[in-house]
Amino acid sequence: TPSISTTRAVLALMANPQASVCSFDVKAAYIHASLKQPQYVHVPFGFPGVDDIKRRHLVLRITKALYGLKQSGNLWNRHLAKTLADEFGFSRSS
């Protein structure tokens, strides 16, 4: 959640008649963030090349954050902040 000072700054920038504001959605954003600890899931029904008997004894290791994991949003936020800081010189406001 942005702080009140950040919100005020954005609103002040938007008040400029020459300024344009746009928003966007990053499709599959969460998969860009890597997991810190290994996560394992059961093989889903219908997975190619795996019949029902094999499926009961196999698991998949997840290496990237996925929608539905509790930590995915936090990992994506950290990944985004690090990328913006490292590649574009942005810094977090206090």
XYZ file of C-alpha atoms in Angstrom:
94
model
C 0.000 0.000 0.000
C 1.490 3.343 -0.964
C 2.068 5.914 1.728
C -0.035 9.073 1.843
C 2.941 11.179 0.700
C 3.478 8.925 -2.338
C -0.226 9.107 -3.177
C -0.190 12.908 -2.917
C 2.890 13.119 -5.148
C 1.267 10.950 -7.830
C -1.950 12.972 -7.673
C 0.033 16.212 -7.980
C 1.801 14.865 -11.081
C -1.527 13.809 -12.590
C -2.929 17.330 -12.102
C -0.584 18.628 -14.810
C -2.676 19.058 -18.005
C 0.225 18.004 -20.237
C 0.872 14.801 -18.271
C -0.510 11.495 -19.420
C -1.244 8.629 -17.069
C -1.535 4.990 -18.035
C -1.708 1.689 -16.241
C -0.772 -1.821 -17.292
C -1.016 -5.413 -16.196
C 1.966 -7.747 -16.310
C 0.656 -11.082 -17.519
C 2.090 -13.978 -15.518
C 4.026 -11.519 -13.357
C 4.577 -13.907 -10.477
C 6.596 -16.401 -12.509
C 9.444 -13.897 -12.828
C 10.226 -14.163 -9.102
C 12.318 -17.112 -7.906
C 11.429 -19.068 -4.785
C 13.882 -18.928 -1.887
C 12.989 -22.386 -0.553
C 12.101 -25.445 -2.620
C 8.382 -26.119 -3.012
C 6.866 -29.390 -4.179
C 3.394 -30.143 -5.551
C 1.612 -33.302 -6.595
C 1.454 -33.951 -10.331
C -1.891 -32.573 -11.551
C -4.470 -34.795 -13.235
C -4.002 -34.853 -16.999
C -0.277 -34.067 -16.909
C 1.150 -35.311 -20.246
C 3.083 -38.570 -20.157
C 1.991 -39.527 -16.626
C -0.782 -42.041 -15.998
C -2.858 -42.170 -12.792
C -0.708 -44.863 -11.150
C 2.549 -42.953 -11.676
C 0.887 -39.663 -10.738
C 0.309 -40.812 -7.138
C 4.028 -41.364 -6.562
C 5.463 -38.318 -8.317
C 5.889 -34.698 -7.274
C 7.048 -31.612 -9.153
C 9.570 -29.125 -7.804
C 8.535 -25.504 -8.318
C 11.391 -23.052 -8.875
C 9.356 -19.924 -9.665
C 6.535 -18.252 -7.773
C 3.041 -19.200 -8.950
C -0.394 -17.743 -8.386
C -1.895 -19.410 -5.333
C 1.279 -19.628 -3.244
C 1.122 -17.487 -0.119
C 4.539 -15.928 -0.684
C 4.123 -15.171 -4.418
C 2.944 -11.583 -4.023
C 5.754 -10.739 -1.617
C 8.380 -12.362 -3.865
C 7.080 -10.477 -6.916
C 7.176 -7.173 -5.009
C 10.783 -7.791 -3.945
C 11.777 -8.817 -7.479
C 10.157 -5.712 -8.970
C 11.757 -3.373 -6.410
C 15.201 -4.918 -6.979
C 14.858 -4.687 -10.764
C 13.725 -1.056 -10.636
C 16.590 -0.177 -8.285
C 19.336 -2.078 -10.133
C 18.401 -1.307 -13.735
C 16.709 2.094 -13.520
C 18.165 3.682 -10.393
C 14.870 3.937 -8.534
C 14.812 3.857 -4.722
C 12.085 3.119 -2.210
C 10.441 6.042 -0.489
C 10.338 6.013 3.283
